[in-house]
Amino acid sequence: MAHPFKMQEATAIALHSMVKIAQAHPEPQQVSVLASQIGVSRNHLAKVLQRLHKAGLVKSKRGPKGGITLAKEPQRINLLEIYEAIEGKFSPNACLLNKQDCPFKKCIMGNLVGEIGRMFGEFFASYSLANFKFKNNGR
């Protein structure tokens, strides 16, 4: 079944890895362990983490006690920031064909596409990593 909206695989990996990193916060997480937990290749995850690092969402430390940690507290990172680190600036479009002007007098989808985009953006902006269950620090 097709998804009602498209998202790059890298974005899904970013969202899932950030939740895993946040759940272990502040303990550093190994890329190979995260890749195994999420079920993706280590190399693909490493590329995604590089983009998250560039966006200022994670930091990395080399060495035996190193790994990946959040660059900010979980409550200061929302899902929209993670999404935009991979996909670019979110701007909901009311047209499935990405047209400015509809070729019909009235969109065949009504306002459904625009409403879904608006809801998606609001949901992602309102959920921070602190909204997920944490096994450390009693959160």
Short mmCIF file of the N, C-alpha and C atoms (twelve columns), coordinates in Angstrom:
data_MODEL
# 
_entry.id   MODEL 
# 
loop_
_atom_site.group_PDB 
_atom_site.id 
_atom_site.type_symbol 
_atom_site.label_atom_id 
_atom_site.label_alt_id 
_atom_site.label_comp_id 
_atom_site.label_asym_id 
_atom_site.label_seq_id 
_atom_site.Cartn_x 
_atom_site.Cartn_y 
_atom_site.Cartn_z 
_atom_site.pdbx_PDB_model_num 
ATOM 1   N N  . MET A 1   0.837   -1.176 0.000   1 
ATOM 2   C CA . MET A 1   0.000   0.000  0.000   1 
ATOM 3   C C  . MET A 1   0.889   1.250  0.000   1 
ATOM 4   N N  . ALA A 2   0.543   2.220  -0.803  1 
ATOM 5   C CA . ALA A 2   1.317   3.461  -0.884  1 
ATOM 6   C C  . ALA A 2   1.026   4.345  0.325   1 
ATOM 7   N N  . HIS A 3   2.044   5.096  0.734   1 
ATOM 8   C CA . HIS A 3   1.879   6.031  1.846   1 
ATOM 9   C C  . HIS A 3   1.168   7.284  1.358   1 
ATOM 10  N N  . PRO A 4   0.363   7.925  2.206   1 
ATOM 11  C CA . PRO A 4   -0.326  9.149  1.780   1 
ATOM 12  C C  . PRO A 4   0.633   10.325 1.593   1 
ATOM 13  N N  . PHE A 5   1.825   10.251 2.145   1 
ATOM 14  C CA . PHE A 5   2.849   11.262 1.899   1 
ATOM 15  C C  . PHE A 5   4.173   10.535 1.742   1 
ATOM 16  N N  . LYS A 6   5.074   11.151 1.025   1 
ATOM 17  C CA . LYS A 6   6.381   10.529 0.785   1 
ATOM 18  C C  . LYS A 6   7.413   11.117 1.722   1 
ATOM 19  N N  . MET A 7   8.317   10.252 2.149   1 
ATOM 20  C CA . MET A 7   9.412   10.659 3.013   1 
ATOM 21  C C  . MET A 7   10.615  9.829  2.598   1 
ATOM 22  N N  . GLN A 8   11.767  10.470 2.502   1 
ATOM 23  C CA . GLN A 8   12.973  9.728  2.167   1 
ATOM 24  C C  . GLN A 8   13.269  8.697  3.255   1 
ATOM 25  N N  . GLU A 9   13.876  7.593  2.848   1 
ATOM 26  C CA . GLU A 9   14.283  6.589  3.818   1 
ATOM 27  C C  . GLU A 9   15.240  7.199  4.845   1 
ATOM 28  N N  . ALA A 10  16.100  8.107  4.397   1 
ATOM 29  C CA . ALA A 10  17.043  8.756  5.302   1 
ATOM 30  C C  . ALA A 10  16.309  9.529  6.401   1 
ATOM 31  N N  . THR A 11  15.165  10.107 6.079   1 
ATOM 32  C CA . THR A 11  14.393  10.853 7.071   1 
ATOM 33  C C  . THR A 11  13.815  9.910  8.113   1 
ATOM 34  N N  . ALA A 12  13.301  8.789  7.682   1 
ATOM 35  C CA . ALA A 12  12.771  7.796  8.622   1 
ATOM 36  C C  . ALA A 12  13.895  7.279  9.527   1 
ATOM 37  N N  . ILE A 13  15.066  7.054  8.957   1 
ATOM 38  C CA . ILE A 13  16.223  6.614  9.740   1 
ATOM 39  C C  . ILE A 13  16.604  7.699  10.749  1 
ATOM 40  N N  . ALA A 14  16.604  8.948  10.318  1 
ATOM 41  C CA . ALA A 14  16.948  10.061 11.212  1 
ATOM 42  C C  . ALA A 14  15.984  10.136 12.386  1 
ATOM 43  N N  . LEU A 15  14.693  10.060 12.111  1 
ATOM 44  C CA . LEU A 15  13.692  10.142 13.176  1 
ATOM 45  C C  . LEU A 15  13.856  8.996  14.173  1 
ATOM 46  N N  . HIS A 16  13.999  7.778  13.669  1 
ATOM 47  C CA . HIS A 16  14.129  6.616  14.555  1 
ATOM 48  C C  . HIS A 16  15.433  6.652  15.354  1 
ATOM 49  N N  . SER A 17  16.529  7.026  14.703  1 
ATOM 50  C CA . SER A 17  17.810  7.056  15.420  1 
ATOM 51  C C  . SER A 17  17.810  8.143  16.488  1 
ATOM 52  N N  . MET A 18  17.194  9.286  16.200  1 
ATOM 53  C CA . MET A 18  17.152  10.360 17.194  1 
ATOM 54  C C  . MET A 18  16.338  9.951  18.422  1 
ATOM 55  N N  . VAL A 19  15.268  9.209  18.224  1 
ATOM 56  C CA . VAL A 19  14.494  8.721  19.378  1 
ATOM 57  C C  . VAL A 19  15.348  7.758  20.194  1 
ATOM 58  N N  . LYS A 20  16.064  6.857  19.526  1 
ATOM 59  C CA . LYS A 20  16.933  5.913  20.237  1 
ATOM 60  C C  . LYS A 20  18.036  6.642  21.001  1 
ATOM 61  N N  . ILE A 21  18.647  7.634  20.376  1 
ATOM 62  C CA . ILE A 21  19.702  8.402  21.044  1 
ATOM 63  C C  . ILE A 21  19.120  9.152  22.238  1 
ATOM 64  N N  . ALA A 22  17.944  9.722  22.062  1 
ATOM 65  C CA . ALA A 22  17.292  10.458 23.153  1 
ATOM 66  C C  . ALA A 22  16.913  9.535  24.306  1 
ATOM 67  N N  . GLN A 23  16.489  8.325  23.997  1 
ATOM 68  C CA . GLN A 23  16.110  7.383  25.051  1 
ATOM 69  C C  . GLN A 23  17.306  7.012  25.920  1 
ATOM 70  N N  . ALA A 24  18.497  7.059  25.363  1 
ATOM 71  C CA . ALA A 24  19.711  6.722  26.118  1 
ATOM 72  C C  . ALA A 24  20.394  7.966  26.691  1 
ATOM 73  N N  . HIS A 25  19.888  9.124  26.365  1 
ATOM 74  C CA . HIS A 25  20.498  10.392 26.771  1 
ATOM 75  C C  . HIS A 25  20.771  10.428 28.265  1 
ATOM 76  N N  . PRO A 26  21.939  10.813 28.710  1 
ATOM 77  C CA . PRO A 26  23.045  11.428 27.979  1 
ATOM 78  C C  . PRO A 26  24.151  10.458 27.579  1 
ATOM 79  N N  . GLU A 27  23.916  9.171  27.695  1 
ATOM 80  C CA . GLU A 27  24.941  8.164  27.364  1 
ATOM 81  C C  . GLU A 27  25.196  8.117  25.861  1 
ATOM 82  N N  . PRO A 28  26.473  8.132  25.434  1 
ATOM 83  C CA . PRO A 28  26.791  8.041  24.006  1 
ATOM 84  C C  . PRO A 28  26.364  6.685  23.435  1 
ATOM 85  N N  . GLN A 29  25.900  6.718  22.208  1 
ATOM 86  C CA . GLN A 29  25.459  5.505  21.526  1 
ATOM 87  C C  . GLN A 29  26.377  5.186  20.365  1 
ATOM 88  N N  . GLN A 30  26.703  3.910  20.223  1 
ATOM 89  C CA . GLN A 30  27.564  3.446  19.137  1 
ATOM 90  C C  . GLN A 30  26.742  3.334  17.852  1 
ATOM 91  N N  . VAL A 31  27.312  3.769  16.746  1 
ATOM 92  C CA . VAL A 31  26.619  3.742  15.460  1 
ATOM 93  C C  . VAL A 31  26.231  2.313  15.092  1 
ATOM 94  N N  . SER A 32  27.118  1.353  15.310  1 
ATOM 95  C CA . SER A 32  26.806  -0.031 14.947  1 
ATOM 96  C C  . SER A 32  25.639  -0.583 15.763  1 
ATOM 97  N N  . VAL A 33  25.559  -0.211 17.032  1 
ATOM 98  C CA . VAL A 33  24.450  -0.666 17.883  1 
ATOM 99  C C  . VAL A 33  23.143  -0.020 17.429  1 
ATOM 100 N N  . LEU A 34  23.184  1.281  17.161  1 
ATOM 101 C CA . LEU A 34  21.987  1.976  16.670  1 
ATOM 102 C C  . LEU A 34  21.505  1.361  15.353  1 
ATOM 103 N N  . ALA A 35  22.437  1.098  14.450  1 
ATOM 104 C CA . ALA A 35  22.078  0.514  13.153  1 
ATOM 105 C C  . ALA A 35  21.378  -0.826 13.346  1 
ATOM 106 N N  . SER A 36  21.873  -1.620 14.257  1 
ATOM 107 C CA . SER A 36  21.270  -2.920 14.546  1 
ATOM 108 C C  . SER A 36  19.876  -2.762 15.145  1 
ATOM 109 N N  . GLN A 37  19.725  -1.831 16.067  1 
ATOM 110 C CA . GLN A 37  18.426  -1.605 16.708  1 
ATOM 111 C C  . GLN A 37  17.370  -1.131 15.713  1 
ATOM 112 N N  . ILE A 38  17.784  -0.305 14.777  1 
ATOM 113 C CA . ILE A 38  16.851  0.260  13.803  1 
ATOM 114 C C  . ILE A 38  16.659  -0.680 12.616  1 
ATOM 115 N N  . GLY A 39  17.652  -1.530 12.370  1 
ATOM 116 C CA . GLY A 39  17.563  -2.470 11.252  1 
ATOM 117 C C  . GLY A 39  18.004  -1.868 9.926   1 
ATOM 118 N N  . VAL A 40  19.049  -1.033 9.983   1 
ATOM 119 C CA . VAL A 40  19.593  -0.413 8.772   1 
ATOM 120 C C  . VAL A 40  21.096  -0.647 8.731   1 
ATOM 121 N N  . SER A 41  21.689  -0.360 7.574   1 
ATOM 122 C CA . SER A 41  23.136  -0.551 7.467   1 
ATOM 123 C C  . SER A 41  23.874  0.525  8.251   1 
ATOM 124 N N  . ARG A 42  25.010  0.153  8.778   1 
ATOM 125 C CA . ARG A 42  25.833  1.079  9.550   1 
ATOM 126 C C  . ARG A 42  26.244  2.261  8.688   1 
ATOM 127 N N  . ASN A 43  26.622  2.001  7.436   1 
ATOM 128 C CA . ASN A 43  27.075  3.059  6.542   1 
ATOM 129 C C  . ASN A 43  25.965  4.066  6.244   1 
ATOM 130 N N  . HIS A 44  24.763  3.569  5.993   1 
ATOM 131 C CA . HIS A 44  23.636  4.471  5.713   1 
ATOM 132 C C  . HIS A 44  23.332  5.323  6.944   1 
ATOM 133 N N  . LEU A 45  23.328  4.708  8.120   1 
ATOM 134 C CA . LEU A 45  23.079  5.446  9.350   1 
ATOM 135 C C  . LEU A 45  24.168  6.493  9.571   1 
ATOM 136 N N  . ALA A 46  25.415  6.149  9.314   1 
ATOM 137 C CA . ALA A 46  26.519  7.096  9.506   1 
ATOM 138 C C  . ALA A 46  26.339  8.330  8.625   1 
ATOM 139 N N  . LYS A 47  25.881  8.144  7.395   1 
ATOM 140 C CA . LYS A 47  25.640  9.275  6.493   1 
ATOM 141 C C  . LYS A 47  24.504  10.152 7.015   1 
ATOM 142 N N  . VAL A 48  23.457  9.526  7.532   1 
ATOM 143 C CA . VAL A 48  22.332  10.268 8.103   1 
ATOM 144 C C  . VAL A 48  22.797  11.054 9.334   1 
ATOM 145 N N  . LEU A 49  23.583  10.409 10.172  1 
ATOM 146 C CA . LEU A 49  24.082  11.073 11.379  1 
ATOM 147 C C  . LEU A 49  24.986  12.256 11.041  1 
ATOM 148 N N  . GLN A 50  25.717  12.172 9.944   1 
ATOM 149 C CA . GLN A 50  26.542  13.305 9.497   1 
ATOM 150 C C  . GLN A 50  25.661  14.512 9.192   1 
ATOM 151 N N  . ARG A 51  24.528  14.269 8.558   1 
ATOM 152 C CA . ARG A 51  23.609  15.362 8.231   1 
ATOM 153 C C  . ARG A 51  22.984  15.938 9.500   1 
ATOM 154 N N  . LEU A 52  22.665  15.074 10.463  1 
ATOM 155 C CA . LEU A 52  22.111  15.538 11.734  1 
ATOM 156 C C  . LEU A 52  23.157  16.340 12.511  1 
ATOM 157 N N  . HIS A 53  24.411  15.934 12.411  1 
ATOM 158 C CA . HIS A 53  25.510  16.662 13.056  1 
ATOM 159 C C  . HIS A 53  25.658  18.049 12.427  1 
ATOM 160 N N  . LYS A 54  25.622  18.094 11.109  1 
ATOM 161 C CA . LYS A 54  25.739  19.366 10.391  1 
ATOM 162 C C  . LYS A 54  24.595  20.315 10.773  1 
ATOM 163 N N  . ALA A 55  23.424  19.762 11.062  1 
ATOM 164 C CA . ALA A 55  22.262  20.559 11.462  1 
ATOM 165 C C  . ALA A 55  22.310  20.954 12.942  1 
ATOM 166 N N  . GLY A 56  23.325  20.469 13.660  1 
ATOM 167 C CA . GLY A 56  23.474  20.818 15.069  1 
ATOM 168 C C  . GLY A 56  22.582  20.039 16.015  1 
ATOM 169 N N  . LEU A 57  22.143  18.852 15.590  1 
ATOM 170 C CA . LEU A 57  21.235  18.055 16.415  1 
ATOM 171 C C  . LEU A 57  21.940  16.960 17.207  1 
ATOM 172 N N  . VAL A 58  23.079  16.483 16.697  1 
ATOM 173 C CA . VAL A 58  23.853  15.473 17.419  1 
ATOM 174 C C  . VAL A 58  25.319  15.889 17.428  1 
ATOM 175 N N  . LYS A 59  26.054  15.293 18.354  1 
ATOM 176 C CA . LYS A 59  27.508  15.465 18.366  1 
ATOM 177 C C  . LYS A 59  28.125  14.093 18.520  1 
ATOM 178 N N  . SER A 60  29.353  13.981 18.084  1 
ATOM 179 C CA . SER A 60  30.023  12.687 18.159  1 
ATOM 180 C C  . SER A 60  31.367  12.842 18.847  1 
ATOM 181 N N  . LYS A 61  31.755  11.761 19.477  1 
ATOM 182 C CA . LYS A 61  33.037  11.725 20.170  1 
ATOM 183 C C  . LYS A 61  33.703  10.404 19.820  1 
ATOM 184 N N  . ARG A 62  34.941  10.483 19.420  1 
ATOM 185 C CA . ARG A 62  35.702  9.273  19.073  1 
ATOM 186 C C  . ARG A 62  36.272  8.630  20.331  1 
ATOM 187 N N  . GLY A 63  36.644  7.381  20.184  1 
ATOM 188 C CA . GLY A 63  37.312  6.685  21.274  1 
ATOM 189 C C  . GLY A 63  36.443  5.634  21.927  1 
ATOM 190 N N  . PRO A 64  37.042  4.873  22.861  1 
ATOM 191 C CA . PRO A 64  36.343  3.763  23.498  1 
ATOM 192 C C  . PRO A 64  35.085  4.190  24.270  1 
ATOM 193 N N  . LYS A 65  35.084  5.388  24.818  1 
ATOM 194 C CA . LYS A 65  33.905  5.861  25.547  1 
ATOM 195 C C  . LYS A 65  33.122  6.877  24.723  1 
ATOM 196 N N  . GLY A 66  33.389  6.908  23.440  1 
ATOM 197 C CA . GLY A 66  32.738  7.861  22.548  1 
ATOM 198 C C  . GLY A 66  31.439  7.324  21.992  1 
ATOM 199 N N  . GLY A 67  30.907  8.045  21.057  1 
ATOM 200 C CA . GLY A 67  29.665  7.675  20.406  1 
ATOM 201 C C  . GLY A 67  28.880  8.916  20.019  1 
ATOM 202 N N  . ILE A 68  27.615  8.716  19.765  1 
ATOM 203 C CA . ILE A 68  26.724  9.790  19.328  1 
ATOM 204 C C  . ILE A 68  25.839  10.204 20.498  1 
ATOM 205 N N  . THR A 69  25.742  11.506 20.731  1 
ATOM 206 C CA . THR A 69  24.843  12.049 21.751  1 
ATOM 207 C C  . THR A 69  24.053  13.205 21.152  1 
ATOM 208 N N  . LEU A 70  23.004  13.603 21.842  1 
ATOM 209 C CA . LEU A 70  22.233  14.760 21.419  1 
ATOM 210 C C  . LEU A 70  23.056  16.026 21.641  1 
ATOM 211 N N  . ALA A 71  22.920  16.985 20.753  1 
ATOM 212 C CA . ALA A 71  23.617  18.259 20.892  1 
ATOM 213 C C  . ALA A 71  22.843  19.211 21.797  1 
ATOM 214 N N  . LYS A 72  21.559  18.912 22.031  1 
ATOM 215 C CA . LYS A 72  20.702  19.720 22.902  1 
ATOM 216 C C  . LYS A 72  19.864  18.762 23.749  1 
ATOM 217 N N  . GLU A 73  19.233  19.288 24.752  1 
ATOM 218 C CA . GLU A 73  18.342  18.469 25.578  1 
ATOM 219 C C  . GLU A 73  17.171  17.975 24.727  1 
ATOM 220 N N  . PRO A 74  16.622  16.787 25.032  1 
ATOM 221 C CA . PRO A 74  15.548  16.205 24.219  1 
ATOM 222 C C  . PRO A 74  14.338  17.123 24.024  1 
ATOM 223 N N  . GLN A 75  13.987  17.896 25.036  1 
ATOM 224 C CA . GLN A 75  12.820  18.768 24.918  1 
ATOM 225 C C  . GLN A 75  13.067  19.954 23.975  1 
ATOM 226 N N  . ARG A 76  14.325  20.171 23.600  1 
ATOM 227 C CA . ARG A 76  14.667  21.277 22.703  1 
ATOM 228 C C  . ARG A 76  14.842  20.839 21.249  1 
ATOM 229 N N  . ILE A 77  14.554  19.571 20.966  1 
ATOM 230 C CA . ILE A 77  14.644  19.060 19.589  1 
ATOM 231 C C  . ILE A 77  13.277  18.509 19.215  1 
ATOM 232 N N  . ASN A 78  12.639  19.135 18.216  1 
ATOM 233 C CA . ASN A 78  11.351  18.608 17.784  1 
ATOM 234 C C  . ASN A 78  11.503  17.799 16.487  1 
ATOM 235 N N  . LEU A 79  10.477  17.033 16.186  1 
ATOM 236 C CA . LEU A 79  10.534  16.156 15.020  1 
ATOM 237 C C  . LEU A 79  10.664  16.934 13.712  1 
ATOM 238 N N  . LEU A 80  10.103  18.140 13.675  1 
ATOM 239 C CA . LEU A 80  10.202  18.940 12.458  1 
ATOM 240 C C  . LEU A 80  11.654  19.333 12.176  1 
ATOM 241 N N  . GLU A 81  12.434  19.635 13.214  1 
ATOM 242 C CA . GLU A 81  13.857  19.959 13.024  1 
ATOM 243 C C  . GLU A 81  14.595  18.771 12.411  1 
ATOM 244 N N  . ILE A 82  14.276  17.587 12.900  1 
ATOM 245 C CA . ILE A 82  14.923  16.373 12.380  1 
ATOM 246 C C  . ILE A 82  14.521  16.168 10.926  1 
ATOM 247 N N  . TYR A 83  13.237  16.282 10.652  1 
ATOM 248 C CA . TYR A 83  12.711  16.146 9.290   1 
ATOM 249 C C  . TYR A 83  13.419  17.130 8.345   1 
ATOM 250 N N  . GLU A 84  13.498  18.398 8.761   1 
ATOM 251 C CA . GLU A 84  14.089  19.421 7.905   1 
ATOM 252 C C  . GLU A 84  15.597  19.257 7.732   1 
ATOM 253 N N  . ALA A 85  16.266  18.623 8.681   1 
ATOM 254 C CA . ALA A 85  17.705  18.368 8.542   1 
ATOM 255 C C  . ALA A 85  17.988  17.454 7.356   1 
ATOM 256 N N  . ILE A 86  17.026  16.613 7.017   1 
ATOM 257 C CA . ILE A 86  17.204  15.679 5.908   1 
ATOM 258 C C  . ILE A 86  16.473  16.145 4.647   1 
ATOM 259 N N  . GLU A 87  15.223  16.541 4.804   1 
ATOM 260 C CA . GLU A 87  14.369  16.867 3.663   1 
ATOM 261 C C  . GLU A 87  14.504  18.309 3.173   1 
ATOM 262 N N  . GLY A 88  15.016  19.201 4.034   1 
ATOM 263 C CA . GLY A 88  15.010  20.615 3.706   1 
ATOM 264 C C  . GLY A 88  13.794  21.282 4.337   1 
ATOM 265 N N  . LYS A 89  13.679  22.582 4.149   1 
ATOM 266 C CA . LYS A 89  12.609  23.359 4.767   1 
ATOM 267 C C  . LYS A 89  11.246  22.783 4.396   1 
ATOM 268 N N  . PHE A 90  10.419  22.560 5.439   1 
ATOM 269 C CA . PHE A 90  9.072   22.032 5.221   1 
ATOM 270 C C  . PHE A 90  8.150   23.154 4.779   1 
ATOM 271 N N  . SER A 91  7.498   22.948 3.664   1 
ATOM 272 C CA . SER A 91  6.474   23.893 3.219   1 
ATOM 273 C C  . SER A 91  5.351   23.085 2.594   1 
ATOM 274 N N  . PRO A 92  4.230   22.963 3.333   1 
ATOM 275 C CA . PRO A 92  3.126   22.158 2.827   1 
ATOM 276 C C  . PRO A 92  2.579   22.738 1.524   1 
ATOM 277 N N  . ASN A 93  2.287   21.849 0.599   1 
ATOM 278 C CA . ASN A 93  1.729   22.241 -0.684  1 
ATOM 279 C C  . ASN A 93  0.342   21.633 -0.793  1 
ATOM 280 N N  . ALA A 94  -0.618  22.417 -1.217  1 
ATOM 281 C CA . ALA A 94  -1.998  21.938 -1.311  1 
ATOM 282 C C  . ALA A 94  -2.262  21.175 -2.607  1 
ATOM 283 N N  . CYS A 95  -1.263  21.059 -3.477  1 
ATOM 284 C CA . CYS A 95  -1.458  20.404 -4.772  1 
ATOM 285 C C  . CYS A 95  -0.575  19.172 -4.892  1 
ATOM 286 N N  . LEU A 96  -1.160  18.038 -5.228  1 
ATOM 287 C CA . LEU A 96  -0.386  16.813 -5.431  1 
ATOM 288 C C  . LEU A 96  0.558   16.920 -6.625  1 
ATOM 289 N N  . LEU A 97  0.226   17.791 -7.567  1 
ATOM 290 C CA . LEU A 97  1.056   17.985 -8.755  1 
ATOM 291 C C  . LEU A 97  2.053   19.131 -8.579  1 
ATOM 292 N N  . ASN A 98  2.092   19.705 -7.378  1 
ATOM 293 C CA . ASN A 98  2.980   20.831 -7.060  1 
ATOM 294 C C  . ASN A 98  2.756   22.030 -7.984  1 
ATOM 295 N N  . LYS A 99  1.519   22.271 -8.358  1 
ATOM 296 C CA . LYS A 99  1.162   23.407 -9.214  1 
ATOM 297 C C  . LYS A 99  0.741   24.587 -8.357  1 
ATOM 298 N N  . GLN A 100 1.053   25.776 -8.822  1 
ATOM 299 C CA . GLN A 100 0.583   26.993 -8.154  1 
ATOM 300 C C  . GLN A 100 -0.887  27.228 -8.477  1 
ATOM 301 N N  . ASP A 101 -1.250  27.017 -9.734  1 
ATOM 302 C CA . ASP A 101 -2.632  27.215 -10.178 1 
ATOM 303 C C  . ASP A 101 -3.220  25.883 -10.613 1 
ATOM 304 N N  . CYS A 102 -4.378  25.554 -10.074 1 
ATOM 305 C CA . CYS A 102 -5.047  24.292 -10.392 1 
ATOM 306 C C  . CYS A 102 -5.633  24.355 -11.803 1 
ATOM 307 N N  . PRO A 103 -5.442  23.280 -12.593 1 
ATOM 308 C CA . PRO A 103 -6.025  23.274 -13.939 1 
ATOM 309 C C  . PRO A 103 -7.551  23.105 -13.912 1 
ATOM 310 N N  . PHE A 104 -8.119  22.806 -12.752 1 
ATOM 311 C CA . PHE A 104 -9.564  22.679 -12.586 1 
ATOM 312 C C  . PHE A 104 -10.085 23.907 -11.846 1 
ATOM 313 N N  . LYS A 105 -11.368 24.161 -11.947 1 
ATOM 314 C CA . LYS A 105 -11.945 25.293 -11.206 1 
ATOM 315 C C  . LYS A 105 -11.878 25.039 -9.711  1 
ATOM 316 N N  . LYS A 106 -11.999 23.771 -9.332  1 
ATOM 317 C CA . LYS A 106 -11.933 23.386 -7.930  1 
ATOM 318 C C  . LYS A 106 -11.102 22.106 -7.839  1 
ATOM 319 N N  . CYS A 107 -10.203 22.057 -6.873  1 
ATOM 320 C CA . CYS A 107 -9.325  20.892 -6.735  1 
ATOM 321 C C  . CYS A 107 -10.150 19.619 -6.550  1 
ATOM 322 N N  . ILE A 108 -9.758  18.568 -7.255  1 
ATOM 323 C CA . ILE A 108 -10.492 17.302 -7.138  1 
ATOM 324 C C  . ILE A 108 -10.309 16.673 -5.754  1 
ATOM 325 N N  . MET A 109 -9.296  17.115 -5.022  1 
ATOM 326 C CA . MET A 109 -9.041  16.600 -3.670  1 
ATOM 327 C C  . MET A 109 -9.639  17.497 -2.595  1 
ATOM 328 N N  . GLY A 110 -10.319 18.569 -3.021  1 
ATOM 329 C CA . GLY A 110 -10.834 19.514 -2.036  1 
ATOM 330 C C  . GLY A 110 -9.657  20.140 -1.304  1 
ATOM 331 N N  . ASN A 111 -9.760  20.284 -0.011  1 
ATOM 332 C CA . ASN A 111 -8.672  20.848 0.794   1 
ATOM 333 C C  . ASN A 111 -7.893  19.758 1.523   1 
ATOM 334 N N  . LEU A 112 -8.125  18.501 1.148   1 
ATOM 335 C CA . LEU A 112 -7.523  17.377 1.855   1 
ATOM 336 C C  . LEU A 112 -6.000  17.445 1.887   1 
ATOM 337 N N  . VAL A 113 -5.367  17.673 0.749   1 
ATOM 338 C CA . VAL A 113 -3.906  17.671 0.678   1 
ATOM 339 C C  . VAL A 113 -3.329  18.801 1.520   1 
ATOM 340 N N  . GLY A 114 -3.872  19.986 1.409   1 
ATOM 341 C CA . GLY A 114 -3.408  21.111 2.203   1 
ATOM 342 C C  . GLY A 114 -3.596  20.880 3.690   1 
ATOM 343 N N  . GLU A 115 -4.730  20.294 4.057   1 
ATOM 344 C CA . GLU A 115 -5.018  20.026 5.466   1 
ATOM 345 C C  . GLU A 115 -4.070  18.974 6.039   1 
ATOM 346 N N  . ILE A 116 -3.797  17.942 5.260   1 
ATOM 347 C CA . ILE A 116 -2.853  16.913 5.717   1 
ATOM 348 C C  . ILE A 116 -1.466  17.526 5.908   1 
ATOM 349 N N  . GLY A 117 -1.036  18.366 4.975   1 
ATOM 350 C CA . GLY A 117 0.262   19.026 5.093   1 
ATOM 351 C C  . GLY A 117 0.332   19.904 6.330   1 
ATOM 352 N N  . ARG A 118 -0.713  20.679 6.570   1 
ATOM 353 C CA . ARG A 118 -0.767  21.546 7.746   1 
ATOM 354 C C  . ARG A 118 -0.700  20.718 9.021   1 
ATOM 355 N N  . MET A 119 -1.483  19.639 9.090   1 
ATOM 356 C CA . MET A 119 -1.511  18.773 10.269  1 
ATOM 357 C C  . MET A 119 -0.154  18.104 10.483  1 
ATOM 358 N N  . PHE A 120 0.467   17.661 9.406   1 
ATOM 359 C CA . PHE A 120 1.789   17.035 9.478   1 
ATOM 360 C C  . PHE A 120 2.796   18.002 10.104  1 
ATOM 361 N N  . GLY A 121 2.845   19.230 9.581   1 
ATOM 362 C CA . GLY A 121 3.770   20.229 10.096  1 
ATOM 363 C C  . GLY A 121 3.513   20.559 11.555  1 
ATOM 364 N N  . GLU A 122 2.249   20.728 11.917  1 
ATOM 365 C CA . GLU A 122 1.904   21.034 13.306  1 
ATOM 366 C C  . GLU A 122 2.273   19.890 14.241  1 
ATOM 367 N N  . PHE A 123 1.996   18.672 13.822  1 
ATOM 368 C CA . PHE A 123 2.312   17.505 14.643  1 
ATOM 369 C C  . PHE A 123 3.812   17.408 14.864  1 
ATOM 370 N N  . PHE A 124 4.586   17.481 13.780  1 
ATOM 371 C CA . PHE A 124 6.035   17.351 13.893  1 
ATOM 372 C C  . PHE A 124 6.651   18.490 14.709  1 
ATOM 373 N N  . ALA A 125 6.089   19.690 14.597  1 
ATOM 374 C CA . ALA A 125 6.614   20.821 15.371  1 
ATOM 375 C C  . ALA A 125 6.263   20.703 16.851  1 
ATOM 376 N N  . SER A 126 5.157   20.043 17.156  1 
ATOM 377 C CA . SER A 126 4.701   19.978 18.551  1 
ATOM 378 C C  . SER A 126 5.296   18.809 19.334  1 
ATOM 379 N N  . TYR A 127 5.881   17.844 18.659  1 
ATOM 380 C CA . TYR A 127 6.463   16.687 19.346  1 
ATOM 381 C C  . TYR A 127 7.970   16.846 19.452  1 
ATOM 382 N N  . SER A 128 8.456   16.875 20.679  1 
ATOM 383 C CA . SER A 128 9.903   16.895 20.885  1 
ATOM 384 C C  . SER A 128 10.346  15.480 21.244  1 
ATOM 385 N N  . LEU A 129 11.641  15.281 21.279  1 
ATOM 386 C CA . LEU A 129 12.160  13.969 21.662  1 
ATOM 387 C C  . LEU A 129 11.792  13.630 23.109  1 
ATOM 388 N N  . ALA A 130 11.483  14.635 23.902  1 
ATOM 389 C CA . ALA A 130 11.082  14.398 25.292  1 
ATOM 390 C C  . ALA A 130 9.696   13.756 25.385  1 
ATOM 391 N N  . ASN A 131 8.941   13.748 24.288  1 
ATOM 392 C CA . ASN A 131 7.620   13.128 24.297  1 
ATOM 393 C C  . ASN A 131 7.675   11.603 24.258  1 
ATOM 394 N N  . PHE A 132 8.856   11.049 24.033  1 
ATOM 395 C CA . PHE A 132 8.991   9.599  23.943  1 
ATOM 396 C C  . PHE A 132 9.468   9.040  25.269  1 
ATOM 397 N N  . LYS A 133 9.082   7.826  25.553  1 
ATOM 398 C CA . LYS A 133 9.475   7.204  26.822  1 
ATOM 399 C C  . LYS A 133 10.980  7.081  26.922  1 
ATOM 400 N N  . PHE A 134 11.476  7.371  28.114  1 
ATOM 401 C CA . PHE A 134 12.906  7.291  28.336  1 
ATOM 402 C C  . PHE A 134 13.176  6.251  29.402  1 
ATOM 403 N N  . LYS A 135 14.255  5.495  29.192  1 
ATOM 404 C CA . LYS A 135 14.621  4.490  30.189  1 
ATOM 405 C C  . LYS A 135 15.628  5.041  31.182  1 
ATOM 406 N N  . ASN A 136 16.262  6.177  30.866  1 
ATOM 407 C CA . ASN A 136 17.242  6.801  31.767  1 
ATOM 408 C C  . ASN A 136 16.653  8.079  32.368  1 
ATOM 409 N N  . ASN A 137 17.191  8.503  33.462  1 
ATOM 410 C CA . ASN A 137 16.856  9.770  34.099  1 
ATOM 411 C C  . ASN A 137 15.385  9.888  34.501  1 
ATOM 412 N N  . GLY A 138 14.662  8.784  34.590  1 
ATOM 413 C CA . GLY A 138 13.288  8.788  35.064  1 
ATOM 414 C C  . GLY A 138 12.313  9.535  34.174  1 
ATOM 415 N N  . ARG A 139 12.657  9.761  32.903  1 
ATOM 416 C CA . ARG A 139 11.763  10.504 32.013  1 
ATOM 417 C C  . ARG A 139 10.813  9.596  31.301  1 
# 
